[in-house]
Structures are given as structure tokens and as C-alpha cells.
Amino acid sequence: MTAKQPHRFRLDRLETPIGTALLVTDDRDFLRALDWSDYETRLHRLLRRHYGDYVLEKAAAPKDIVAALTGYFAGDLGQLKNIKWRTNGTDFQRKVWSELHKIRAGKTSSYGAFASRLSVPNAARAVGLANGANPVSVVVPCHRLIGADGSLTGYGGGLARKEWLLAHEGAAFKRPEQ
């Protein structure tokens, strides 16, 4: 019996207005993960959870991914739609992430309303858990889910990043009290 080979991914770093983004891509130029350098431990935890054994090799991310992210952070919000991404996860997680990708820049949804949109109106917490396990932040815009009262709720990259992303996109939300 042959031992299963670990998944091989590439790791690159991209400077953005809100910190250094970690870009994990595969050999077919799909984005597999996007996280932040100050949350690198979480990145590794999510990769292990979704792929089991893996190897990260330092290598440049595909130019089209870098160009799209650079464009997004420069204000061309539609650039995120140009990024090819692929994830592993449960069927429910992938359903949540696929629907999240459909929320347009500048728009938000509450967890409850989003659960209803998925035809599981009593699953707001499950939506929140799937949202928190999203390995492709920003591109799969988990930051666009907010509290029912418009307040910012948890965000894996920190609430300051969530606030910046929503403000950058022109979304309406309740700013946290300072």
C-alpha cells in the first residue's frame, strides 16, 4: 500500500492597506487560502482541517490573482470576481461559501437573513461557524455578514480589518464604539 502524498501548495505574501496577506495557491493556479500574516497559525490550522497533510513551498502567486487583489485594494471592487478559488470543506460549508461569493461589494447580510437565503432559517449559528471556517477570506467575502442590528460581529482577521473592508466597499454598518 502506497502512503498518501501530502497536498502541495505555494505560499506568497502580498502587502495590502490592512496588512500582509498570505496567499496559498495550487499547481492549477487556484487560490486555496487567503489569510493574514498575524494569523498564520490559523491559516495552518485551516489547511490541516481541509486538506490533512500538506506542504507549503514559497513561490510567487499567479499574476492574475495578485493583479485582482491589488486592483480590489486600489478601489476596483469587482476584481475579486476574477479570482479562481477552490476549497475543501463539508457540503454545507461549501454551500455557504458559494452563496457568500454572490453578495456584491457594498452589500451586507445578517447571519439570520443569510441562513434564510440558504433555506435553513434556523441555522444562523451554523452559518456563522461555516463563515468562520472560510479559508479564502476577502475573495469569499465573509466580512459581509454582520449582526441583525447592523453591528460588526466576529471576524477571523480582526474587527478592524472587517470594518476597513466594509468601509472600503461602501457598505452600511454600525461602527463599533471606541
PDB file of C-alpha atoms in Angstrom:
ATOM      1  CA  MET A   1       0.000   0.000   0.000  1.00  0.00           C
ATOM      2  CA  THR A   2       1.407   3.375  -1.026  1.00  0.00           C
ATOM      3  CA  ALA A   3       1.411   6.184   1.520  1.00  0.00           C
ATOM      4  CA  LYS A   4      -0.772   9.116   0.583  1.00  0.00           C
ATOM      5  CA  GLN A   5       1.299  12.067  -0.583  1.00  0.00           C
ATOM      6  CA  PRO A   6       0.696  15.410   1.125  1.00  0.00           C
ATOM      7  CA  HIS A   7      -1.057  18.176  -0.791  1.00  0.00           C
ATOM      8  CA  ARG A   8       1.470  20.601  -2.243  1.00  0.00           C
ATOM      9  CA  PHE A   9       0.661  24.294  -2.218  1.00  0.00           C
ATOM     10  CA  ARG A  10       2.525  27.531  -2.896  1.00  0.00           C
ATOM     11  CA  LEU A  11       2.732  30.384  -0.397  1.00  0.00           C
ATOM     12  CA  ASP A  12       3.209  34.026  -1.305  1.00  0.00           C
ATOM     13  CA  ARG A  13       2.796  37.281   0.599  1.00  0.00           C
ATOM     14  CA  LEU A  14       1.067  40.427  -0.621  1.00  0.00           C
ATOM     15  CA  GLU A  15       1.270  43.793   1.098  1.00  0.00           C
ATOM     16  CA  THR A  16      -2.167  45.411   1.409  1.00  0.00           C
ATOM     17  CA  PRO A  17      -3.506  48.509   3.190  1.00  0.00           C
ATOM     18  CA  ILE A  18      -4.650  46.258   6.057  1.00  0.00           C
ATOM     19  CA  GLY A  19      -1.593  44.062   6.481  1.00  0.00           C
ATOM     20  CA  THR A  20       0.322  41.306   4.771  1.00  0.00           C
ATOM     21  CA  ALA A  21      -1.949  38.797   3.068  1.00  0.00           C
ATOM     22  CA  LEU A  22      -0.843  35.172   2.867  1.00  0.00           C
ATOM     23  CA  LEU A  23      -1.835  33.658  -0.471  1.00  0.00           C
ATOM     24  CA  VAL A  24      -1.933  29.879  -0.787  1.00  0.00           C
ATOM     25  CA  THR A  25      -2.347  28.574  -4.335  1.00  0.00           C
ATOM     26  CA  ASP A  26      -2.218  25.192  -6.010  1.00  0.00           C
ATOM     27  CA  ASP A  27      -0.495  23.924  -9.156  1.00  0.00           C
ATOM     28  CA  ARG A  28      -3.567  24.791 -11.241  1.00  0.00           C
ATOM     29  CA  ASP A  29      -3.409  28.450 -10.106  1.00  0.00           C
ATOM     30  CA  PHE A  30      -6.471  28.289  -7.864  1.00  0.00           C
ATOM     31  CA  LEU A  31      -6.435  30.307  -4.656  1.00  0.00           C
ATOM     32  CA  ARG A  32      -6.837  27.800  -1.811  1.00  0.00           C
ATOM     33  CA  ALA A  33      -6.451  30.159   1.141  1.00  0.00           C
ATOM     34  CA  LEU A  34      -6.089  33.841   1.923  1.00  0.00           C
ATOM     35  CA  ASP A  35      -5.300  34.868   5.470  1.00  0.00           C
ATOM     36  CA  TRP A  36      -3.173  37.446   7.269  1.00  0.00           C
ATOM     37  CA  SER A  37       0.415  37.148   8.450  1.00  0.00           C
ATOM     38  CA  ASP A  38      -0.614  37.925  12.029  1.00  0.00           C
ATOM     39  CA  TYR A  39      -2.994  34.930  11.850  1.00  0.00           C
ATOM     40  CA  GLU A  40      -0.601  32.450  10.241  1.00  0.00           C
ATOM     41  CA  THR A  41      -1.291  29.858  12.942  1.00  0.00           C
ATOM     42  CA  ARG A  42      -4.974  29.866  11.978  1.00  0.00           C
ATOM     43  CA  LEU A  43      -4.015  29.505   8.306  1.00  0.00           C
ATOM     44  CA  HIS A  44      -2.116  26.301   9.091  1.00  0.00           C
ATOM     45  CA  ARG A  45      -4.987  25.004  11.252  1.00  0.00           C
ATOM     46  CA  LEU A  46      -7.495  25.585   8.420  1.00  0.00           C
ATOM     47  CA  LEU A  47      -5.203  23.958   5.838  1.00  0.00           C
ATOM     48  CA  ARG A  48      -4.796  20.885   8.076  1.00  0.00           C
ATOM     49  CA  ARG A  49      -8.543  20.729   8.687  1.00  0.00           C
ATOM     50  CA  HIS A  50      -9.400  20.971   4.997  1.00  0.00           C
ATOM     51  CA  TYR A  51      -6.532  19.051   3.387  1.00  0.00           C
ATOM     52  CA  GLY A  52      -4.849  16.877   6.025  1.00  0.00           C
ATOM     53  CA  ASP A  53      -1.132  16.611   5.304  1.00  0.00           C
ATOM     54  CA  TYR A  54       0.210  19.446   3.184  1.00  0.00           C
ATOM     55  CA  VAL A  55       3.449  21.108   2.190  1.00  0.00           C
ATOM     56  CA  LEU A  56       3.801  24.859   1.600  1.00  0.00           C
ATOM     57  CA  GLU A  57       6.549  25.969  -0.751  1.00  0.00           C
ATOM     58  CA  LYS A  58       7.449  29.640  -1.049  1.00  0.00           C
ATOM     59  CA  ALA A  59       6.626  30.697  -4.597  1.00  0.00           C
ATOM     60  CA  ALA A  60       5.022  33.622  -6.371  1.00  0.00           C
ATOM     61  CA  ALA A  61       1.244  33.604  -6.586  1.00  0.00           C
ATOM     62  CA  PRO A  62      -0.249  33.646 -10.069  1.00  0.00           C
ATOM     63  CA  LYS A  63      -0.063  37.138 -11.578  1.00  0.00           C
ATOM     64  CA  ASP A  64      -3.806  37.283 -12.237  1.00  0.00           C
ATOM     65  CA  ILE A  65      -4.573  36.671  -8.540  1.00  0.00           C
ATOM     66  CA  VAL A  66      -2.074  39.330  -7.432  1.00  0.00           C
ATOM     67  CA  ALA A  67      -3.418  41.787 -10.030  1.00  0.00           C
ATOM     68  CA  ALA A  68      -7.034  41.186  -8.986  1.00  0.00           C
ATOM     69  CA  LEU A  69      -6.285  41.631  -5.277  1.00  0.00           C
ATOM     70  CA  THR A  70      -4.156  44.717  -5.938  1.00  0.00           C
ATOM     71  CA  GLY A  71      -6.982  46.150  -8.026  1.00  0.00           C
ATOM     72  CA  TYR A  72      -9.537  45.425  -5.314  1.00  0.00           C
ATOM     73  CA  PHE A  73      -7.478  47.151  -2.630  1.00  0.00           C
ATOM     74  CA  ALA A  74      -6.955  50.098  -5.003  1.00  0.00           C
ATOM     75  CA  GLY A  75     -10.740  50.506  -5.320  1.00  0.00           C
ATOM     76  CA  ASP A  76     -11.742  48.311  -8.269  1.00  0.00           C
ATOM     77  CA  LEU A  77     -14.070  46.181  -6.151  1.00  0.00           C
ATOM     78  CA  GLY A  78     -15.232  43.949  -8.994  1.00  0.00           C
ATOM     79  CA  GLN A  79     -11.748  42.450  -9.351  1.00  0.00           C
ATOM     80  CA  LEU A  80     -12.483  39.805  -6.707  1.00  0.00           C
ATOM     81  CA  LYS A  81     -14.820  38.061  -9.177  1.00  0.00           C
ATOM     82  CA  ASN A  82     -11.793  37.401 -11.419  1.00  0.00           C
ATOM     83  CA  ILE A  83     -10.040  35.172  -8.889  1.00  0.00           C
ATOM     84  CA  LYS A  84     -10.281  31.414  -9.363  1.00  0.00           C
ATOM     85  CA  TRP A  85     -10.658  29.742  -5.975  1.00  0.00           C
ATOM     86  CA  ARG A  86     -11.276  26.253  -4.739  1.00  0.00           C
ATOM     87  CA  THR A  87     -11.822  24.930  -1.227  1.00  0.00           C
ATOM     88  CA  ASN A  88     -12.351  21.723   0.633  1.00  0.00           C
ATOM     89  CA  GLY A  89     -14.936  21.555   3.380  1.00  0.00           C
ATOM     90  CA  THR A  90     -18.257  19.993   4.182  1.00  0.00           C
ATOM     91  CA  ASP A  91     -21.127  20.253   1.721  1.00  0.00           C
ATOM     92  CA  PHE A  92     -22.774  22.832   3.990  1.00  0.00           C
ATOM     93  CA  GLN A  93     -19.597  24.921   4.279  1.00  0.00           C
ATOM     94  CA  ARG A  94     -19.106  24.926   0.522  1.00  0.00           C
ATOM     95  CA  LYS A  95     -22.763  25.929   0.060  1.00  0.00           C
ATOM     96  CA  VAL A  96     -22.282  28.860   2.481  1.00  0.00           C
ATOM     97  CA  TRP A  97     -19.051  29.946   0.795  1.00  0.00           C
ATOM     98  CA  SER A  98     -20.568  29.713  -2.671  1.00  0.00           C
ATOM     99  CA  GLU A  99     -23.508  31.913  -1.612  1.00  0.00           C
ATOM    100  CA  LEU A 100     -21.201  34.351   0.196  1.00  0.00           C
ATOM    101  CA  HIS A 101     -19.349  34.839  -3.057  1.00  0.00           C
ATOM    102  CA  LYS A 102     -22.624  36.138  -4.556  1.00  0.00           C
ATOM    103  CA  ILE A 103     -23.001  39.031  -2.090  1.00  0.00           C
ATOM    104  CA  ARG A 104     -21.971  42.115  -4.036  1.00  0.00           C
ATOM    105  CA  ALA A 105     -19.406  44.566  -2.731  1.00  0.00           C
ATOM    106  CA  GLY A 106     -21.117  47.289  -0.736  1.00  0.00           C
ATOM    107  CA  LYS A 107     -23.895  44.951   0.410  1.00  0.00           C
ATOM    108  CA  THR A 108     -24.209  43.047   3.675  1.00  0.00           C
ATOM    109  CA  SER A 109     -26.468  40.427   5.179  1.00  0.00           C
ATOM    110  CA  SER A 110     -27.224  39.351   8.707  1.00  0.00           C
ATOM    111  CA  TYR A 111     -26.440  35.768   9.648  1.00  0.00           C
ATOM    112  CA  GLY A 112     -30.156  35.035  10.093  1.00  0.00           C
ATOM    113  CA  ALA A 113     -31.167  36.535   6.750  1.00  0.00           C
ATOM    114  CA  PHE A 114     -28.337  34.673   5.070  1.00  0.00           C
ATOM    115  CA  ALA A 115     -29.468  31.392   6.663  1.00  0.00           C
ATOM    116  CA  SER A 116     -32.965  32.056   5.275  1.00  0.00           C
ATOM    117  CA  ARG A 117     -31.444  32.720   1.867  1.00  0.00           C
ATOM    118  CA  LEU A 118     -29.903  29.225   2.087  1.00  0.00           C
ATOM    119  CA  SER A 119     -33.348  27.777   3.002  1.00  0.00           C
ATOM    120  CA  VAL A 120     -32.183  26.903   6.535  1.00  0.00           C
ATOM    121  CA  PRO A 121     -33.741  29.755   8.525  1.00  0.00           C
ATOM    122  CA  ASN A 122     -32.879  28.274  11.931  1.00  0.00           C
ATOM    123  CA  ALA A 123     -29.207  27.753  11.098  1.00  0.00           C
ATOM    124  CA  ALA A 124     -27.742  31.212  11.750  1.00  0.00           C
ATOM    125  CA  ARG A 125     -25.167  29.714  14.138  1.00  0.00           C
ATOM    126  CA  ALA A 126     -24.189  27.021  11.632  1.00  0.00           C
ATOM    127  CA  VAL A 127     -23.792  29.748   9.010  1.00  0.00           C
ATOM    128  CA  GLY A 128     -21.578  31.637  11.467  1.00  0.00           C
ATOM    129  CA  LEU A 129     -19.414  28.570  12.058  1.00  0.00           C
ATOM    130  CA  ALA A 130     -19.051  27.924   8.320  1.00  0.00           C
ATOM    131  CA  ASN A 131     -18.297  31.599   7.789  1.00  0.00           C
ATOM    132  CA  GLY A 132     -15.564  31.417  10.430  1.00  0.00           C
ATOM    133  CA  ALA A 133     -14.014  28.372   8.729  1.00  0.00           C
ATOM    134  CA  ASN A 134     -13.789  30.141   5.361  1.00  0.00           C
ATOM    135  CA  PRO A 135     -10.203  29.688   4.170  1.00  0.00           C
ATOM    136  CA  VAL A 136     -10.442  32.251   1.355  1.00  0.00           C
ATOM    137  CA  SER A 137     -11.230  35.470   3.200  1.00  0.00           C
ATOM    138  CA  VAL A 138     -11.832  38.692   1.262  1.00  0.00           C
ATOM    139  CA  VAL A 139     -12.374  36.739  -2.003  1.00  0.00           C
ATOM    140  CA  VAL A 140     -15.177  34.736  -0.401  1.00  0.00           C
ATOM    141  CA  PRO A 141     -16.441  37.807   1.461  1.00  0.00           C
ATOM    142  CA  CYS A 142     -17.192  36.525   4.941  1.00  0.00           C
ATOM    143  CA  HIS A 143     -16.768  40.130   6.131  1.00  0.00           C
ATOM    144  CA  ARG A 144     -20.126  40.977   4.513  1.00  0.00           C
ATOM    145  CA  LEU A 145     -22.077  39.061   7.184  1.00  0.00           C
ATOM    146  CA  ILE A 146     -22.965  41.313  10.100  1.00  0.00           C
ATOM    147  CA  GLY A 147     -25.255  41.304  13.125  1.00  0.00           C
ATOM    148  CA  ALA A 148     -29.023  41.670  12.683  1.00  0.00           C
ATOM    149  CA  ASP A 149     -28.778  45.199  14.126  1.00  0.00           C
ATOM    150  CA  GLY A 150     -26.058  46.177  11.629  1.00  0.00           C
ATOM    151  CA  SER A 151     -23.226  45.739  14.121  1.00  0.00           C
ATOM    152  CA  LEU A 152     -19.924  44.138  13.336  1.00  0.00           C
ATOM    153  CA  THR A 153     -19.606  40.679  14.782  1.00  0.00           C
ATOM    154  CA  GLY A 154     -16.639  38.313  14.823  1.00  0.00           C
ATOM    155  CA  TYR A 155     -14.142  38.274  12.006  1.00  0.00           C
ATOM    156  CA  GLY A 156     -11.176  35.918  11.848  1.00  0.00           C
ATOM    157  CA  GLY A 157      -8.858  38.682  10.660  1.00  0.00           C
ATOM    158  CA  GLY A 158      -9.936  41.049  13.436  1.00  0.00           C
ATOM    159  CA  LEU A 159     -12.808  43.536  13.607  1.00  0.00           C
ATOM    160  CA  ALA A 160     -10.583  46.423  12.486  1.00  0.00           C
ATOM    161  CA  ARG A 161      -9.990  44.630   9.169  1.00  0.00           C
ATOM    162  CA  LYS A 162     -13.696  43.840   8.813  1.00  0.00           C
ATOM    163  CA  GLU A 163     -14.541  47.489   9.410  1.00  0.00           C
ATOM    164  CA  TRP A 164     -11.922  48.623   6.872  1.00  0.00           C
ATOM    165  CA  LEU A 165     -13.161  46.160   4.217  1.00  0.00           C
ATOM    166  CA  LEU A 166     -16.808  47.178   4.634  1.00  0.00           C
ATOM    167  CA  ALA A 167     -15.944  50.900   4.603  1.00  0.00           C
ATOM    168  CA  HIS A 168     -13.735  50.346   1.541  1.00  0.00           C
ATOM    169  CA  GLU A 169     -16.710  48.748  -0.208  1.00  0.00           C
ATOM    170  CA  GLY A 170     -19.127  51.494   0.875  1.00  0.00           C
ATOM    171  CA  ALA A 171     -21.313  49.136   2.915  1.00  0.00           C
ATOM    172  CA  ALA A 172     -23.664  50.367   5.638  1.00  0.00           C
ATOM    173  CA  PHE A 173     -22.925  49.019   9.112  1.00  0.00           C
ATOM    174  CA  LYS A 174     -22.900  50.136  12.719  1.00  0.00           C
ATOM    175  CA  ARG A 175     -19.390  51.203  13.712  1.00  0.00           C
ATOM    176  CA  PRO A 176     -18.082  49.772  16.983  1.00  0.00           C
ATOM    177  CA  GLU A 177     -17.989  52.179  19.891  1.00  0.00           C
ATOM    178  CA  GLN A 178     -14.480  53.402  20.539  1.00  0.00           C
TER     179      GLN A 178
END
